[in-house]
GROMACS .gro file of C-alpha atoms in nm:
model
  353
    1MET     CA    1  15.501 -10.983  15.193
    2ASP     CA    2  15.593 -10.767  14.892
    3ILE     CA    3  15.668 -10.915  14.550
    4VAL     CA    4  16.048 -10.900  14.594
    5ASP     CA    5  16.045 -11.080  14.929
    6LYS     CA    6  15.798 -11.335  14.793
    7PHE     CA    7  16.021 -11.399  14.491
    8ILE     CA    8  16.333 -11.440  14.704
    9THR     CA    9  16.149 -11.678  14.938
   10THR     CA   10  15.967 -11.892  14.680
   11HIS     CA   11  16.200 -11.872  14.374
   12SER     CA   12  15.895 -11.847  14.152
   13LEU     CA   13  15.703 -11.586  13.955
   14THR     CA   14  15.377 -11.584  13.764
   15LYS     CA   15  15.360 -11.391  13.440
   16ALA     CA   16  15.181 -11.103  13.618
   17GLU     CA   17  15.442 -11.105  13.895
   18CYS     CA   18  15.722 -11.094  13.638
   19ILE     CA   19  15.574 -10.781  13.483
   20ALA     CA   20  15.522 -10.624  13.827
   21LEU     CA   21  15.885 -10.701  13.914
   22PHE     CA   22  16.008 -10.548  13.588
   23GLN     CA   23  15.836 -10.222  13.687
   24LEU     CA   24  16.066 -10.209  13.992
   25PHE     CA   25  16.387 -10.244  13.790
   26ASP     CA   26  16.456  -9.869  13.816
   27ASP     CA   27  16.448  -9.884  14.196
   28GLU     CA   28  16.813  -9.906  14.304
   29ASN     CA   29  16.728 -10.049  14.646
   30VAL     CA   30  16.519 -10.326  14.491
   31MET     CA   31  16.791 -10.417  14.243
   32LYS     CA   32  17.058 -10.414  14.513
   33LYS     CA   33  16.850 -10.661  14.714
   34ILE     CA   34  16.795 -10.887  14.411
   35ARG     CA   35  17.159 -10.872  14.305
   36GLU     CA   36  17.283 -10.954  14.657
   37GLU     CA   37  17.048 -11.252  14.678
   38ALA     CA   38  17.161 -11.373  14.335
   39VAL     CA   39  17.526 -11.359  14.440
   40ARG     CA   40  17.445 -11.531  14.770
   41LEU     CA   41  17.286 -11.822  14.580
   42GLN     CA   42  17.567 -11.828  14.324
   43LYS     CA   43  17.824 -11.865  14.604
   44LYS     CA   44  17.609 -12.110  14.800
   45TYR     CA   45  17.616 -12.364  14.515
   46TYR     CA   46  17.940 -12.278  14.335
   47GLY     CA   47  18.154 -12.069  14.569
   48THR     CA   48  18.363 -11.821  14.369
   49LYS     CA   49  18.420 -12.063  14.081
   50VAL     CA   50  18.363 -11.953  13.723
   51TYR     CA   51  18.368 -12.249  13.484
   52ALA     CA   52  18.550 -12.229  13.152
   53ARG     CA   53  18.401 -12.413  12.852
   54GLY     CA   54  18.611 -12.446  12.538
   55LEU     CA   55  18.405 -12.323  12.242
   56ILE     CA   56  18.465 -12.476  11.898
   57GLU     CA   57  18.266 -12.305  11.620
   58PHE     CA   58  18.300 -12.583  11.367
   59THR     CA   59  18.066 -12.479  11.083
   60ASN     CA   60  17.902 -12.155  10.974
   61TYR     CA   61  17.675 -12.322  10.719
   62CYS     CA   62  17.308 -12.300  10.821
   63LYS     CA   63  16.989 -12.407  10.649
   64ASN     CA   64  16.782 -12.159  10.850
   65ASN     CA   65  16.716 -11.795  10.774
   66CYS     CA   66  16.663 -11.637  11.117
   67TYR     CA   67  16.626 -11.266  11.065
   68TYR     CA   68  16.877 -11.161  11.334
   69CYS     CA   69  17.166 -11.398  11.259
   70GLY     CA   70  17.483 -11.317  11.068
   71ILE     CA   71  17.526 -11.674  10.940
   72ARG     CA   72  17.166 -11.700  10.814
   73ARG     CA   73  17.125 -11.900  10.493
   74ASP     CA   74  17.057 -11.598  10.270
   75ASN     CA   75  17.362 -11.401  10.377
   76HIS     CA   76  17.581 -11.445  10.069
   77HIS     CA   77  17.848 -11.202  10.184
   78ILE     CA   78  18.025 -11.433  10.428
   79LYS     CA   79  18.279 -11.701  10.349
   80ARG     CA   80  18.142 -12.039  10.455
   81TYR     CA   81  18.359 -12.303  10.622
   82ARG     CA   82  18.342 -12.644  10.784
   83LEU     CA   83  18.615 -12.779  11.008
   84SER     CA   84  18.723 -13.135  10.935
   85GLU     CA   85  18.715 -13.397  11.210
   86ASP     CA   86  19.092 -13.367  11.238
   87ASP     CA   87  19.064 -12.989  11.269
   88ILE     CA   88  18.811 -13.029  11.549
   89LEU     CA   89  19.029 -13.285  11.727
   90SER     CA   90  19.319 -13.044  11.696
   91CYS     CA   91  19.109 -12.776  11.870
   92CYS     CA   92  19.031 -13.027  12.147
   93GLU     CA   93  19.400 -13.116  12.178
   94ASN     CA   94  19.489 -12.750  12.216
   95GLY     CA   95  19.210 -12.706  12.470
   96ALA     CA   96  19.314 -13.011  12.672
   97ARG     CA   97  19.672 -12.881  12.678
   98LEU     CA   98  19.540 -12.554  12.823
   99GLY     CA   99  19.341 -12.745  13.087
  100PHE     CA  100  18.985 -12.748  12.945
  101HIS     CA  101  18.757 -13.036  13.047
  102THR     CA  102  18.450 -12.926  12.850
  103PHE     CA  103  18.425 -12.879  12.474
  104VAL     CA  104  18.128 -12.697  12.322
  105LEU     CA  105  18.070 -12.790  11.957
  106GLN     CA  106  17.865 -12.505  11.813
  107GLY     CA  107  17.755 -12.452  11.458
  108GLY     CA  108  17.475 -12.354  11.228
  109GLU     CA  109  17.214 -12.614  11.135
  110ASP     CA  110  17.439 -12.771  10.874
  111PRO     CA  111  17.282 -13.076  10.703
  112TRP     CA  112  17.628 -13.204  10.605
  113TYR     CA  113  17.680 -13.310  10.967
  114THR     CA  114  17.447 -13.607  10.962
  115LYS     CA  115  17.355 -13.826  11.256
  116ASP     CA  116  17.634 -14.070  11.173
  117ARG     CA  117  17.901 -13.807  11.107
  118MET     CA  118  17.830 -13.634  11.437
  119SER     CA  119  17.820 -13.966  11.622
  120HIS     CA  120  18.159 -14.060  11.480
  121LEU     CA  121  18.304 -13.722  11.580
  122ILE     CA  122  18.167 -13.746  11.934
  123ARG     CA  123  18.311 -14.097  11.977
  124ARG     CA  124  18.652 -13.981  11.856
  125ILE     CA  125  18.659 -13.695  12.105
  126LYS     CA  126  18.545 -13.918  12.392
  127LYS     CA  127  18.806 -14.179  12.303
  128GLU     CA  128  19.083 -13.919  12.317
  129TYR     CA  129  18.946 -13.731  12.619
  130PRO     CA  130  18.727 -13.975  12.816
  131ASP     CA  131  18.692 -13.745  13.117
  132CYS     CA  132  18.574 -13.444  12.920
  133ALA     CA  133  18.217 -13.322  12.885
  134ILE     CA  134  18.088 -13.269  12.531
  135THR     CA  135  17.827 -13.002  12.477
  136LEU     CA  136  17.645 -12.977  12.144
  137SER     CA  137  17.482 -12.664  12.007
  138VAL     CA  138  17.364 -12.747  11.657
  139GLY     CA  139  16.995 -12.660  11.662
  140GLU     CA  140  16.669 -12.843  11.609
  141LYS     CA  141  16.714 -13.209  11.521
  142SER     CA  142  16.509 -13.527  11.538
  143GLN     CA  143  16.471 -13.724  11.859
  144GLU     CA  144  16.653 -14.008  11.683
  145GLU     CA  145  16.957 -13.784  11.625
  146TYR     CA  146  16.957 -13.652  11.981
  147LEU     CA  147  16.942 -14.008  12.115
  148ALA     CA  148  17.223 -14.130  11.888
  149TRP     CA  149  17.451 -13.846  11.996
  150LYS     CA  150  17.376 -13.907  12.363
  151GLU     CA  151  17.463 -14.273  12.318
  152ALA     CA  152  17.784 -14.170  12.139
  153GLY     CA  153  17.889 -13.973  12.446
  154ALA     CA  154  17.743 -13.621  12.429
  155ASP     CA  155  17.659 -13.484  12.774
  156ARG     CA  156  17.493 -13.147  12.726
  157TYR     CA  157  17.292 -12.963  12.464
  158LEU     CA  158  17.244 -12.589  12.424
  159LEU     CA  159  16.935 -12.474  12.235
  160ARG     CA  160  16.827 -12.118  12.302
  161HIS     CA  161  16.452 -12.086  12.270
  162GLU     CA  162  16.514 -11.713  12.181
  163THR     CA  163  16.161 -11.612  12.285
  164ALA     CA  164  15.867 -11.794  12.442
  165ASP     CA  165  15.618 -11.548  12.290
  166GLU     CA  166  15.458 -11.686  11.973
  167SER     CA  167  15.402 -11.351  11.800
  168HIS     CA  168  15.752 -11.234  11.890
  169TYR     CA  169  15.895 -11.563  11.761
  170ARG     CA  170  15.719 -11.512  11.428
  171SER     CA  171  15.874 -11.166  11.392
  172LEU     CA  172  16.225 -11.312  11.435
  173HIS     CA  173  16.202 -11.632  11.227
  174PRO     CA  174  16.081 -11.745  10.883
  175GLU     CA  175  15.763 -11.949  10.842
  176SER     CA  176  15.964 -12.269  10.806
  177MET     CA  177  16.047 -12.256  11.178
  178SER     CA  178  15.816 -12.283  11.477
  179LEU     CA  179  15.830 -12.210  11.848
  180SER     CA  180  15.637 -12.528  11.920
  181ASN     CA  181  15.904 -12.741  11.755
  182ARG     CA  182  16.180 -12.556  11.940
  183LYS     CA  183  16.010 -12.627  12.273
  184LYS     CA  184  15.945 -12.987  12.170
  185CYS     CA  185  16.317 -13.034  12.103
  186LEU     CA  186  16.407 -12.895  12.447
  187TYR     CA  187  16.170 -13.131  12.625
  188GLU     CA  188  16.293 -13.428  12.421
  189LEU     CA  189  16.653 -13.344  12.511
  190LYS     CA  190  16.563 -13.343  12.880
  191GLU     CA  191  16.372 -13.668  12.844
  192ILE     CA  192  16.674 -13.836  12.682
  193GLY     CA  193  16.891 -13.725  12.973
  194TYR     CA  194  17.100 -13.437  12.844
  195GLN     CA  195  17.193 -13.146  13.066
  196VAL     CA  196  16.999 -12.883  12.875
  197GLY     CA  197  17.058 -12.515  12.813
  198ALA     CA  198  16.793 -12.271  12.692
  199GLY     CA  199  16.796 -11.891  12.675
  200PHE     CA  200  16.700 -11.576  12.491
  201MET     CA  201  16.824 -11.246  12.352
  202VAL     CA  202  16.763 -10.934  12.560
  203GLY     CA  203  16.630 -10.641  12.362
  204SER     CA  204  16.566 -10.823  12.035
  205PRO     CA  205  16.339 -10.630  11.796
  206GLY     CA  206  15.977 -10.647  11.907
  207GLN     CA  207  16.052 -10.773  12.258
  208THR     CA  208  15.811 -10.647  12.527
  209TRP     CA  209  15.785 -10.685  12.903
  210GLU     CA  210  15.514 -10.942  12.840
  211SER     CA  211  15.736 -11.149  12.610
  212LEU     CA  212  16.017 -11.137  12.868
  213ALA     CA  213  15.769 -11.252  13.132
  214LYS     CA  214  15.675 -11.546  12.910
  215ASP     CA  215  16.045 -11.632  12.882
  216LEU     CA  216  16.083 -11.651  13.260
  217VAL     CA  217  15.763 -11.854  13.301
  218PHE     CA  218  15.883 -12.097  13.034
  219LEU     CA  219  16.223 -12.135  13.203
  220GLN     CA  220  16.048 -12.219  13.532
  221LYS     CA  221  15.853 -12.492  13.357
  222LEU     CA  222  16.146 -12.633  13.158
  223LYS     CA  223  16.395 -12.618  13.448
  224PRO     CA  224  16.707 -12.624  13.228
  225GLN     CA  225  17.049 -12.684  13.379
  226MET     CA  226  17.189 -12.382  13.194
  227VAL     CA  227  17.042 -12.053  13.072
  228GLY     CA  228  17.226 -11.836  12.822
  229ILE     CA  229  17.110 -11.478  12.781
  230GLY     CA  230  17.288 -11.187  12.621
  231PRO     CA  231  17.199 -10.852  12.470
  232PHE     CA  232  17.079 -10.848  12.111
  233ILE     CA  233  17.346 -10.704  11.880
  234PRO     CA  234  17.253 -10.630  11.517
  235HIS     CA  235  17.446 -10.770  11.223
  236HIS     CA  236  17.494 -10.553  10.914
  237ASP     CA  237  17.382 -10.825  10.671
  238THR     CA  238  17.042 -10.894  10.832
  239VAL     CA  239  16.700 -10.732  10.815
  240PHE     CA  240  16.762 -10.592  11.164
  241ALA     CA  241  17.085 -10.414  11.066
  242ASP     CA  242  16.952 -10.073  11.171
  243LYS     CA  243  16.795 -10.185  11.499
  244LYS     CA  244  16.923 -10.071  11.837
  245ALA     CA  245  17.130 -10.314  12.042
  246GLY     CA  246  16.989 -10.457  12.362
  247SER     CA  247  17.070 -10.316  12.703
  248VAL     CA  248  17.365 -10.440  12.908
  249ASP     CA  249  17.198 -10.307  13.223
  250LEU     CA  250  16.875 -10.498  13.159
  251THR     CA  251  17.072 -10.813  13.078
  252LEU     CA  252  17.253 -10.791  13.413
  253LYS     CA  253  16.925 -10.744  13.600
  254LEU     CA  254  16.775 -11.046  13.426
  255LEU     CA  255  17.083 -11.256  13.508
  256SER     CA  256  17.019 -11.189  13.877
  257VAL     CA  257  16.650 -11.269  13.841
  258ILE     CA  258  16.727 -11.598  13.664
  259ARG     CA  259  16.980 -11.694  13.933
  260ILE     CA  260  16.706 -11.654  14.198
  261LEU     CA  261  16.446 -11.825  13.979
  262LEU     CA  262  16.675 -12.127  13.916
  263PRO     CA  263  16.931 -12.114  14.202
  264LYS     CA  264  17.157 -12.397  14.079
  265VAL     CA  265  17.155 -12.298  13.713
  266LEU     CA  266  17.479 -12.264  13.517
  267LEU     CA  267  17.467 -11.907  13.393
  268PRO     CA  268  17.715 -11.774  13.134
  269ALA     CA  269  17.853 -11.422  13.120
  270THR     CA  270  17.828 -11.410  12.742
  271THR     CA  271  18.061 -11.275  12.477
  272ALA     CA  272  17.780 -11.040  12.371
  273LEU     CA  273  17.797 -10.875  12.715
  274GLY     CA  274  18.170 -10.821  12.669
  275THR     CA  275  18.113 -10.690  12.318
  276LEU     CA  276  17.881 -10.410  12.428
  277ASP     CA  277  18.065 -10.328  12.751
  278PRO     CA  278  18.441 -10.378  12.806
  279LEU     CA  279  18.361 -10.491  13.162
  280GLY     CA  280  18.037 -10.667  13.070
  281ARG     CA  281  18.147 -11.017  13.166
  282GLU     CA  282  18.290 -10.900  13.498
  283LYS     CA  283  17.960 -10.728  13.572
  284GLY     CA  284  17.789 -11.055  13.477
  285PHE     CA  285  17.981 -11.249  13.744
  286CYS     CA  286  17.879 -10.989  14.002
  287ALA     CA  287  17.515 -11.035  13.896
  288GLY     CA  288  17.516 -11.414  13.944
  289ALA     CA  289  17.679 -11.557  13.628
  290ASN     CA  290  17.936 -11.836  13.664
  291VAL     CA  291  18.034 -11.967  13.318
  292VAL     CA  292  18.251 -11.832  13.035
  293MET     CA  293  18.325 -11.983  12.696
  294PRO     CA  294  18.674 -11.899  12.564
  295ASN     CA  295  18.713 -11.969  12.195
  296LEU     CA  296  18.922 -12.267  12.083
  297SER     CA  297  18.831 -12.229  11.714
  298PRO     CA  298  19.108 -12.165  11.459
  299VAL     CA  299  19.179 -11.791  11.451
  300GLU     CA  300  19.140 -11.783  11.072
  301ASN     CA  301  18.775 -11.895  11.105
  302ARG     CA  302  18.667 -11.679  11.399
  303LYS     CA  303  18.566 -11.375  11.196
  304GLN     CA  304  18.360 -11.599  10.966
  305TYR     CA  305  18.146 -11.714  11.260
  306GLU     CA  306  18.004 -11.368  11.311
  307LEU     CA  307  17.651 -11.396  11.449
  308TYR     CA  308  17.651 -11.023  11.522
  309ASP     CA  309  17.876 -10.724  11.451
  310ASN     CA  310  18.201 -10.641  11.634
  311LYS     CA  311  18.223 -10.970  11.821
  312ILE     CA  312  18.522 -10.963  12.058
  313CYS     CA  313  18.811 -11.210  12.082
  314THR     CA  314  18.806 -11.304  11.711
  315GLY     CA  315  19.181 -11.242  11.679
  316ASP     CA  316  19.312 -11.395  12.001
  317GLU     CA  317  19.484 -11.730  12.018
  318ALA     CA  318  19.322 -11.969  12.270
  319ALA     CA  319  19.606 -11.926  12.519
  320GLN     CA  320  19.573 -11.547  12.499
  321CYS     CA  321  19.199 -11.577  12.551
  322LYS     CA  322  19.251 -11.801  12.854
  323ASN     CA  323  19.503 -11.568  13.017
  324CYS     CA  324  19.291 -11.260  12.952
  325LEU     CA  325  18.981 -11.422  13.099
  326SER     CA  326  19.172 -11.550  13.402
  327ARG     CA  327  19.276 -11.195  13.483
  328ARG     CA  328  18.928 -11.058  13.429
  329VAL     CA  329  18.765 -11.322  13.647
  330LYS     CA  330  19.022 -11.268  13.923
  331ASN     CA  331  18.975 -10.890  13.910
  332ALA     CA  332  18.603 -10.942  13.965
  333GLY     CA  333  18.674 -11.145  14.280
  334TYR     CA  334  18.623 -11.491  14.131
  335GLU     CA  335  18.837 -11.787  14.026
  336LEU     CA  336  18.844 -11.931  13.674
  337VAL     CA  337  18.843 -12.312  13.686
  338TRP     CA  338  18.875 -12.573  13.412
  339GLU     CA  339  18.686 -12.868  13.563
  340ARG     CA  340  18.369 -13.005  13.402
  341GLY     CA  341  18.149 -12.820  13.649
  342ASP     CA  342  17.840 -13.033  13.612
  343TYR     CA  343  17.502 -12.919  13.736
  344PRO     CA  344  17.505 -12.991  14.112
  345GLU     CA  345  17.268 -13.284  14.110
  346GLU     CA  346  17.399 -13.624  14.014
  347LYS     CA  347  17.069 -13.732  13.870
  348ILE     CA  348  16.929 -13.494  13.613
  349THR     CA  349  16.555 -13.450  13.661
  350LYS     CA  350  16.377 -13.552  13.345
  351GLY     CA  351  16.131 -13.299  13.210
  352ALA     CA  352  15.763 -13.373  13.176
  353LYS     CA  353  15.568 -13.216  12.895
   0.00000   0.00000   0.00000
């Protein structure tokens, strides 16, 4: 049995097998086989549904100084903002009117949003929209905070690990941050009972085949319910301003590999894909992706939440964004749906360290 057949049969790869598989990425017949299997699994568990999550970028303050990020602490050229609770509830109201049943609260690691403030916000949203799912994406926090927010009503948590390679991690982050703590947070989130999302940038500066292999091995161990990957795109106010963007083609190939590796995973076709390729998200669906995140944030704040340059959809009203995505999804042969779209196992398996 060759490595491709073994992978398709077992849904697993060692680090050495990952690297061997990467060496076959230029073989069109191999990639056709992998892509077709990814789409088969996508449709087995989700049919032709693509789930819409309403994204609310509620603060661009961040205490961290990640070298690749446009809202890093030391970027003094951007206008900082925080949405008030009422502003955030207004975004939810608009989203609910458009049919959304999942709200993703994403922001920098902003110390102003304490455990109690976030808990109060989560309870307000759940009171107004009891059937919605609340996803948080606010970085590395204490286990106490994660637990409080789960008890307040949060359902999911997105925390990209960015890279599972220690030396690569050090080249992307300041000394105040650590890969070990990032992994610890992910395992704690699973232990508490969140549906957890991890992920990484494709083509970030210093990334190698070995570091990508470590990412896939880590994802197999963590078994997250969602994996977000997208091509690295440089931001003009970071130390990586002059670096080359990641590859759309490689991102699409890795989407298919991740779908086979974790067959039931919720897999976004990211905005970064659509930024580098006008048909990037459509290509993502056809590679195994099944989630999109239209933006519900106030239009006047969209440009200020610029993690990378030339981010698309910063000027569209939410309704415009919804209609545009609906057309795109339909043109790719899929159906955009607004239901919660939970991971297809009622009981989330708790991670073991």
